[in-house]
Backbone as numpy.savetxt, mean C-alpha at the origin, in Angstrom:
# Nx Ny Nz CAx CAy CAz Cx Cy Cz
8.70 12.70 12.15 8.06 12.92 11.24 8.03 14.40 9.89
8.34 13.87 8.66 8.81 15.25 7.89 7.63 15.28 7.97
7.60 16.68 6.26 6.55 17.08 6.25 6.53 16.39 4.74
7.19 16.22 4.27 6.76 14.85 3.28 6.70 14.11 3.54
6.58 13.52 4.52 6.45 12.11 5.73 4.45 12.58 5.27
4.06 13.42 5.67 2.81 13.75 6.01 2.28 13.83 4.80
2.67 13.93 3.68 2.37 14.26 2.34 1.70 12.59 1.93
3.11 11.80 2.40 2.73 10.27 2.20 1.86 9.90 2.43
1.77 10.07 3.54 0.56 9.34 4.32 -0.97 9.78 3.86
-0.71 11.08 3.62 -1.94 12.35 3.27 -2.28 11.20 2.29
-1.32 11.11 0.90 -1.81 10.03 -0.30 -1.96 8.61 0.05
-1.48 8.37 1.02 -2.01 7.08 1.15 -3.18 6.47 1.59
-3.77 7.26 2.67 -4.99 7.64 3.12 -6.69 8.04 2.19
-5.43 8.82 1.15 -6.35 9.02 0.21 -7.28 7.60 -0.28
-5.92 7.01 -1.16 -6.47 5.36 -1.34 -7.12 4.90 -0.82
-6.71 4.60 0.59 -7.54 3.82 1.31 -9.27 4.14 1.85
-8.90 5.65 1.71 -10.18 6.22 2.34 -11.28 5.70 1.16
-11.91 4.78 0.72 -12.26 3.69 -0.68 -13.51 4.65 -0.82
-14.82 5.09 0.39 -15.72 5.96 0.30 -15.49 7.13 0.53
-14.35 7.65 0.61 -14.11 8.88 0.23 -14.69 10.09 1.48
-15.25 9.06 2.77 -15.88 9.69 3.48 -14.86 10.72 4.65
-13.71 10.36 4.63 -12.41 11.37 5.70 -11.82 10.18 6.54
-12.44 8.99 6.68 -12.10 7.71 7.66 -12.35 6.37 7.13
-11.11 5.99 7.40 -10.72 4.41 7.02 -11.20 3.80 8.17
-12.02 2.81 7.63 -12.86 1.85 8.40 -12.49 0.16 7.89
-12.98 -0.60 8.53 -13.03 -1.96 7.52 -13.53 -2.09 6.94
-14.53 -1.68 6.37 -15.22 -1.71 5.39 -14.48 -0.78 4.30
-13.87 0.34 4.01 -12.70 0.31 3.06 -11.83 -0.14 2.92
-10.59 -0.80 4.11 -10.22 -2.03 4.04 -10.51 -3.47 2.88
-11.78 -3.56 3.53 -12.23 -4.46 3.05 -12.45 -4.54 0.99
-13.44 -3.07 0.87 -13.29 -2.68 -0.50 -11.86 -2.87 -1.13
-10.84 -2.04 -0.63 -9.64 -2.28 -1.46 -9.45 -3.93 -1.63
-10.03 -4.96 -1.15 -9.28 -6.24 -1.07 -10.62 -6.68 -2.51
-11.88 -6.27 -2.81 -13.35 -6.31 -3.30 -12.44 -6.11 -4.89
-12.12 -4.56 -5.00 -11.53 -3.81 -5.85 -10.46 -4.67 -6.50
-9.60 -5.43 -5.63 -8.43 -5.85 -6.24 -9.15 -7.11 -6.78
-9.52 -7.92 -6.03 -10.08 -8.86 -6.55 -11.12 -9.08 -8.08
-11.90 -7.70 -7.70 -12.52 -7.70 -8.83 -11.92 -7.35 -9.99
-10.67 -6.60 -9.93 -9.62 -6.43 -10.84 -8.56 -7.42 -11.80
-8.62 -8.27 -10.58 -7.98 -9.87 -11.41 -9.19 -10.67 -11.75
-10.51 -10.33 -12.05 -11.73 -11.41 -12.38 -11.62 -12.86 -11.39
-11.13 -12.42 -10.25 -10.82 -13.99 -8.90 -12.60 -14.13 -8.92
-12.71 -15.01 -8.54 -13.94 -15.86 -7.86 -13.71 -15.32 -6.64
-14.71 -14.57 -5.84 -14.95 -14.51 -4.17 -14.50 -15.65 -3.52
-14.46 -16.73 -4.27 -14.56 -18.17 -2.92 -13.02 -19.00 -3.42
-12.21 -17.93 -4.15 -10.99 -18.43 -4.09 -9.93 -18.47 -3.52
-8.92 -18.65 -3.39 -7.98 -19.23 -2.56 -7.60 -17.58 -2.45
-7.14 -17.18 -3.69 -6.52 -15.88 -3.45 -7.15 -14.72 -2.90
-8.90 -14.57 -3.41 -9.50 -14.03 -2.65 -9.44 -14.42 -1.36
-9.72 -15.95 -0.68 -9.53 -15.63 0.59 -8.46 -15.24 1.64
-6.94 -15.57 0.52 -5.63 -15.15 1.27 -6.10 -13.37 1.38
-6.35 -12.85 0.32 -6.32 -11.11 0.26 -6.96 -11.01 1.39
-8.35 -11.23 1.15 -9.20 -10.63 2.98 -9.25 -11.24 3.86
-8.25 -12.34 4.15 -7.76 -12.83 5.49 -6.50 -11.39 5.52
-5.68 -11.42 4.54 -4.29 -10.65 4.99 -4.83 -8.51 5.30
-5.80 -8.72 4.26 -6.35 -6.98 4.99 -7.32 -6.78 6.28
-7.95 -8.24 6.48 -8.47 -7.96 7.75 -7.67 -8.42 9.12
-6.51 -9.02 8.69 -5.32 -8.82 9.61 -4.39 -7.46 9.68
-4.79 -6.54 8.40 -4.31 -5.86 8.57 -4.48 -4.63 9.32
-6.22 -4.74 8.94 -7.09 -3.81 9.97 -7.17 -4.22 11.55
-6.96 -5.38 11.57 -6.99 -5.20 13.37 -5.44 -4.97 13.96
-4.24 -5.30 13.12 -2.85 -5.17 13.43 -2.41 -3.65 13.57
-2.85 -2.96 12.21 -2.16 -2.27 11.88 -2.91 -0.68 12.20
-4.39 -0.74 11.26 -4.92 0.83 11.20 -6.20 0.63 12.43
-6.98 -0.59 13.06 -7.46 -0.11 14.32 -7.08 0.25 15.60
-5.79 -0.22 15.70 -5.11 0.97 16.66 -4.51 2.05 16.11
-4.77 2.47 15.64 -5.20 4.24 15.45 -6.25 4.76 15.66
-7.48 4.01 16.16 -8.73 5.09 16.47 -8.67 4.89 17.87
-7.92 6.32 18.32 -7.96 7.07 19.35 -9.14 7.34 20.03
-10.35 7.41 19.46 -11.48 8.02 20.20 -12.56 7.36 20.29
-11.97 5.17 19.86 -13.24 4.08 19.91 -14.05 4.38 19.01
-13.95 5.19 17.94 -15.54 5.41 16.68 -15.73 4.42 16.05
-14.44 3.30 15.75 -14.62 2.38 14.73 -13.81 2.73 13.11
-13.74 4.10 13.49 -12.84 4.77 12.35 -11.61 5.17 12.10
-10.72 5.62 11.00 -9.18 6.16 11.13 -9.47 7.27 10.72
-9.58 8.47 11.22 -9.28 9.43 10.12 -7.93 10.26 10.04
-7.70 11.01 9.37 -6.17 11.37 8.80 -5.54 11.59 10.23
-5.86 12.37 10.90 -4.68 12.78 12.02 -4.34 11.58 12.71
-5.53 10.79 12.89 -5.35 9.53 13.75 -4.05 8.73 12.90
-4.51 8.74 11.78 -3.49 7.62 10.82 -2.32 8.35 11.01
-1.79 9.53 10.30 -0.64 9.45 10.53 0.25 9.54 11.76
-0.90 10.39 13.16 0.11 9.86 14.15 0.37 8.77 14.63
-0.56 7.73 14.61 -0.34 6.06 14.63 0.87 6.07 13.63
1.46 6.66 12.56 2.17 6.09 11.43 3.62 6.57 12.31
3.44 7.32 13.07 4.95 8.86 13.33 4.93 7.68 14.82
4.11 7.02 15.12 4.40 6.58 16.62 4.74 5.26 15.76
4.18 4.68 15.13 4.83 3.26 14.99 6.16 3.24 13.68
6.39 3.78 12.85 7.22 3.45 12.10 7.94 4.41 12.18
8.86 4.65 13.29 10.15 5.17 13.56 11.47 4.73 13.22
12.09 3.71 12.99 12.60 3.06 12.59 12.53 2.21 12.28
13.63 2.46 10.35 13.10 1.06 9.25 13.74 -0.31 10.26
14.63 -0.31 10.86 15.15 -1.38 11.31 13.81 -2.30 11.80
12.77 -1.50 11.74 11.29 -2.65 12.17 10.50 -3.20 11.02
11.06 -2.59 9.75 10.52 -2.68 8.86 10.09 -4.65 8.82
10.77 -5.84 9.27 10.09 -6.93 9.10 9.25 -7.35 9.94
9.02 -6.59 11.21 7.91 -6.78 11.98 6.80 -6.68 11.09
7.11 -4.82 10.97 5.76 -3.64 10.81 5.18 -3.90 9.72
5.92 -3.95 8.45 5.11 -3.76 7.54 5.31 -5.02 5.98
6.74 -5.91 6.67 7.18 -7.22 5.64 6.13 -7.58 5.53
5.70 -8.23 6.47 4.63 -9.51 6.16 3.60 -9.07 5.40
2.91 -7.63 5.15 1.85 -7.43 4.35 2.69 -6.74 2.97
3.80 -6.92 3.10 4.39 -6.17 1.84 4.47 -7.21 1.22
4.90 -8.69 1.10 5.31 -10.08 1.04 3.78 -10.24 0.32
2.46 -10.10 1.49 1.16 -10.86 1.07 0.79 -9.97 -0.20
1.12 -9.51 -0.33 1.11 -7.85 -1.61 1.65 -8.78 -3.12
3.13 -9.04 -2.37 3.55 -8.78 -4.00 3.08 -10.41 -4.34
3.22 -11.69 -3.37 2.66 -12.92 -3.78 1.31 -12.69 -4.80
0.31 -11.54 -4.14 -0.73 -11.30 -4.87 -0.38 -10.38 -6.33
-0.08 -9.25 -6.44 0.38 -8.98 -7.79 0.89 -9.86 -8.33
1.54 -10.05 -7.74 2.31 -11.76 -9.42 1.54 -12.30 -9.78
0.80 -11.67 -10.77 0.24 -13.09 -11.05 0.41 -14.45 -11.34
1.72 -14.21 -12.30 2.26 -15.51 -12.68 2.85 -15.98 -12.21
2.85 -15.56 -11.04 3.92 -16.43 -9.69 5.41 -16.51 -10.44
5.52 -15.89 -10.98 6.86 -16.37 -11.42 8.01 -15.38 -10.43
7.61 -14.64 -9.25 8.91 -13.94 -8.53 9.04 -12.83 -9.12
8.37 -11.98 -9.61 8.56 -11.04 -9.69 7.07 -10.62 -10.36
6.93 -8.30 -10.74 5.87 -7.99 -10.78 6.72 -7.36 -11.75
5.69 -7.82 -13.01 5.85 -7.03 -14.22 4.96 -5.76 -14.98
5.18 -4.61 -15.78 3.96 -3.56 -15.17 2.57 -3.96 -15.57
2.30 -4.25 -16.00 1.22 -4.82 -16.24 0.03 -5.32 -14.66
0.85 -5.92 -14.24 0.40 -6.61 -12.50 0.66 -5.24 -11.62
1.77 -4.63 -12.39 2.07 -3.20 -11.32 1.01 -2.11 -11.60
0.72 -2.26 -12.91 -0.63 -1.16 -13.00 -1.73 -1.72 -12.38
-2.21 -2.58 -12.65 -3.41 -3.67 -11.75 -3.44 -3.25 -10.64
-2.56 -2.96 -9.58 -2.66 -3.22 -8.03 -2.54 -1.16 -7.89
-1.66 -0.81 -8.77 -1.78 0.84 -8.75 -3.05 1.33 -8.95
-3.98 0.63 -10.09 -5.45 1.01 -10.47 -6.27 0.61 -8.56
-6.20 -0.33 -8.63 -7.22 -1.06 -7.93 -7.23 -0.99 -6.79
-5.46 -1.09 -5.88 -5.60 -0.68 -4.31 -5.31 0.79 -3.63
-4.38 1.34 -4.95 -4.04 2.75 -4.14 -5.32 3.57 -5.03
-5.80 3.17 -6.02 -6.93 4.60 -6.87 -5.69 5.50 -7.27
-4.73 5.24 -7.15 -3.85 6.57 -7.91 -4.20 6.54 -9.59
-3.92 7.53 -10.19 -4.24 7.77 -11.64 -3.32 7.25 -12.57
-3.87 6.02 -13.14 -2.97 5.17 -14.52 -2.16 6.23 -14.93
-2.21 7.17 -15.33 -1.24 7.85 -16.01 0.34 7.96 -15.19
-0.09 7.88 -13.80 1.44 8.18 -12.93 2.14 6.58 -12.72
1.62 5.78 -13.12 2.17 4.09 -13.26 3.45 3.86 -13.99
3.25 4.55 -15.04 4.66 4.05 -15.80 5.88 4.68 -15.38
5.95 5.85 -14.78 7.30 6.89 -14.50 7.15 5.83 -13.21
6.17 5.63 -12.60 6.94 5.29 -11.17 7.16 3.05 -11.00
6.71 2.67 -12.07 7.13 1.54 -12.67 8.45 1.67 -12.76
8.88 2.40 -13.83 10.08 2.42 -14.31 11.43 2.94 -13.33
11.18 3.94 -12.58 11.96 4.56 -11.37 11.71 3.35 -10.36
11.10 2.46 -10.13 11.75 1.28 -8.64 11.72 0.29 -9.16
12.00 0.24 -10.74 13.01 -1.05 -11.08 14.28 -0.83 -10.93
15.11 -0.31 -10.30 16.28 0.32 -9.95 17.31 -0.79 -10.68
16.66 -1.82 -11.70 18.21 -3.10 -11.80 18.08 -2.86 -13.50
16.64 -2.18 -13.93 15.97 -2.06 -15.27 16.02 -3.85 -15.88
15.69 -4.26 -15.29 15.06 -6.11 -15.57 13.54 -5.51 -16.19
12.64 -4.78 -15.93 11.60 -4.60 -16.85 10.56 -4.82 -15.69
10.55 -5.69 -14.70 10.10 -6.23 -13.88 10.48 -5.88 -12.35
9.90 -5.36 -10.95 10.49 -5.82 -10.33 10.23 -7.06 -9.59
11.36 -7.09 -8.27 11.55 -8.10 -7.93 11.45 -8.05 -5.99
11.15 -9.84 -5.46 10.15 -8.62 -4.17 12.08 -8.07 -3.25
12.86 -7.69 -3.86 13.68 -6.34 -3.01 13.70 -5.18 -3.49
13.13 -5.33 -4.51 12.93 -3.93 -5.44 11.52 -3.37 -4.62
10.80 -4.25 -4.59 9.71 -4.12 -4.05 9.49 -3.61 -2.36
10.32 -4.86 -1.63 10.22 -4.09 -0.52 10.96 -2.90 -0.11
11.86 -2.46 -0.95 12.65 -1.50 -1.14 11.81 -0.59 -1.13
10.81 -0.16 -1.97 10.20 1.04 -1.93 9.22 1.05 -1.24
8.24 -0.20 -0.45 7.34 0.29 0.56 8.66 0.87 1.65
9.46 0.45 1.53 10.21 1.05 3.13 10.41 2.11 3.10
10.77 2.47 1.71 11.56 4.04 1.56 9.94 4.83 1.14
9.00 4.41 1.01 7.54 4.93 1.21 7.12 5.35 2.62
7.21 4.64 3.33 6.71 4.79 5.07 7.84 4.91 5.91
9.36 5.14 5.73 10.19 5.47 7.06 10.98 6.82 5.70
11.33 6.70 4.32 12.16 7.49 4.31 11.78 8.74 3.81
13.02 10.07 3.67 12.48 11.09 3.93 13.25 11.71 2.55
14.07 11.05 2.06 13.88 11.61 0.37 13.32 12.48 -0.30
13.39 13.40 -0.77 12.42 14.27 -1.44 12.48 13.84 -3.22
13.77 12.86 -3.19 13.62 12.49 -4.84 13.10 11.05 -5.02
13.18 10.26 -3.69 13.05 8.37 -3.71 11.81 8.66 -4.98
11.55 7.68 -5.72 10.46 7.44 -6.99 8.95 6.88 -5.65
9.90 6.16 -4.28 9.04 5.41 -3.73 8.02 6.44 -3.70
8.10 7.67 -3.52 7.03 8.62 -2.83 6.01 8.81 -3.35
6.59 8.22 -4.68 4.72 8.14 -5.47 4.16 6.97 -5.78
4.30 6.01 -4.45 4.22 4.76 -4.52 2.86 4.26 -4.66
1.50 5.13 -4.07 0.07 5.23 -4.08 -0.39 6.41 -4.62
0.43 6.84 -5.77 0.10 7.99 -6.69 1.10 9.01 -6.56
1.21 10.51 -7.20 1.95 11.64 -7.16 1.38 12.29 -6.17
2.72 12.51 -5.14 2.91 13.57 -4.15 3.04 14.99 -4.62
2.53 16.14 -4.20 3.20 17.49 -4.17 4.02 18.01 -3.72
4.88 18.67 -4.18 5.53 19.37 -3.09 5.07 20.20 -2.03
C-alpha cells in the first residue's frame, strides 16, 4: 500500500461517511443510495431505486462489513484502509472484486441508458454519491474521457475505478474520482 493509495482511500472514506461521524455504517451506505435516488428525482418504489438499494446493501454486506475488525457494526478509516490493503492487492482480481459494483453504478449513472455517461450524468454521481465539490467535476470528467468523445463509455469508467482502487500513478486522473486528493 502506498501513501497515494492511503490518500485516495481516505478521500473515498470521507464521501462514504455520509453523517461525518468517523465511521462507515450500513446507514451511511444506504444514505449514499438515498442521496442519489433524490438527486435523480427517482421514486423510492421504482425499479431503479430498488436496484440501487439492493446493490448498495450487497456492497455493505460483501465489501465493507467484513472490514469491521472489532465487530461493532461500523468501519473506521483504519479498518477500511487495512481491508482495502488486504483485498485489493492485484488488479487482475478487479472482475470479481470491484467490477460488479462498477457495472451497477455505470448502469444507474447512465440516466438515458445510451451506454455512455455524459458530463451532466457524471456530475450528478460526483455530487450525490461521492459528496465531492462540484468545481472538481469538469476537470476530472475531461481527464477520464480518454477518447475525447464527450462521454465515458463502460471501458473508460471501469479503467477509472480500477486505477483509483489499485493504481499507484500519482498523475492518474482517476485519483480524483471521488474528489481531489492532495499530495
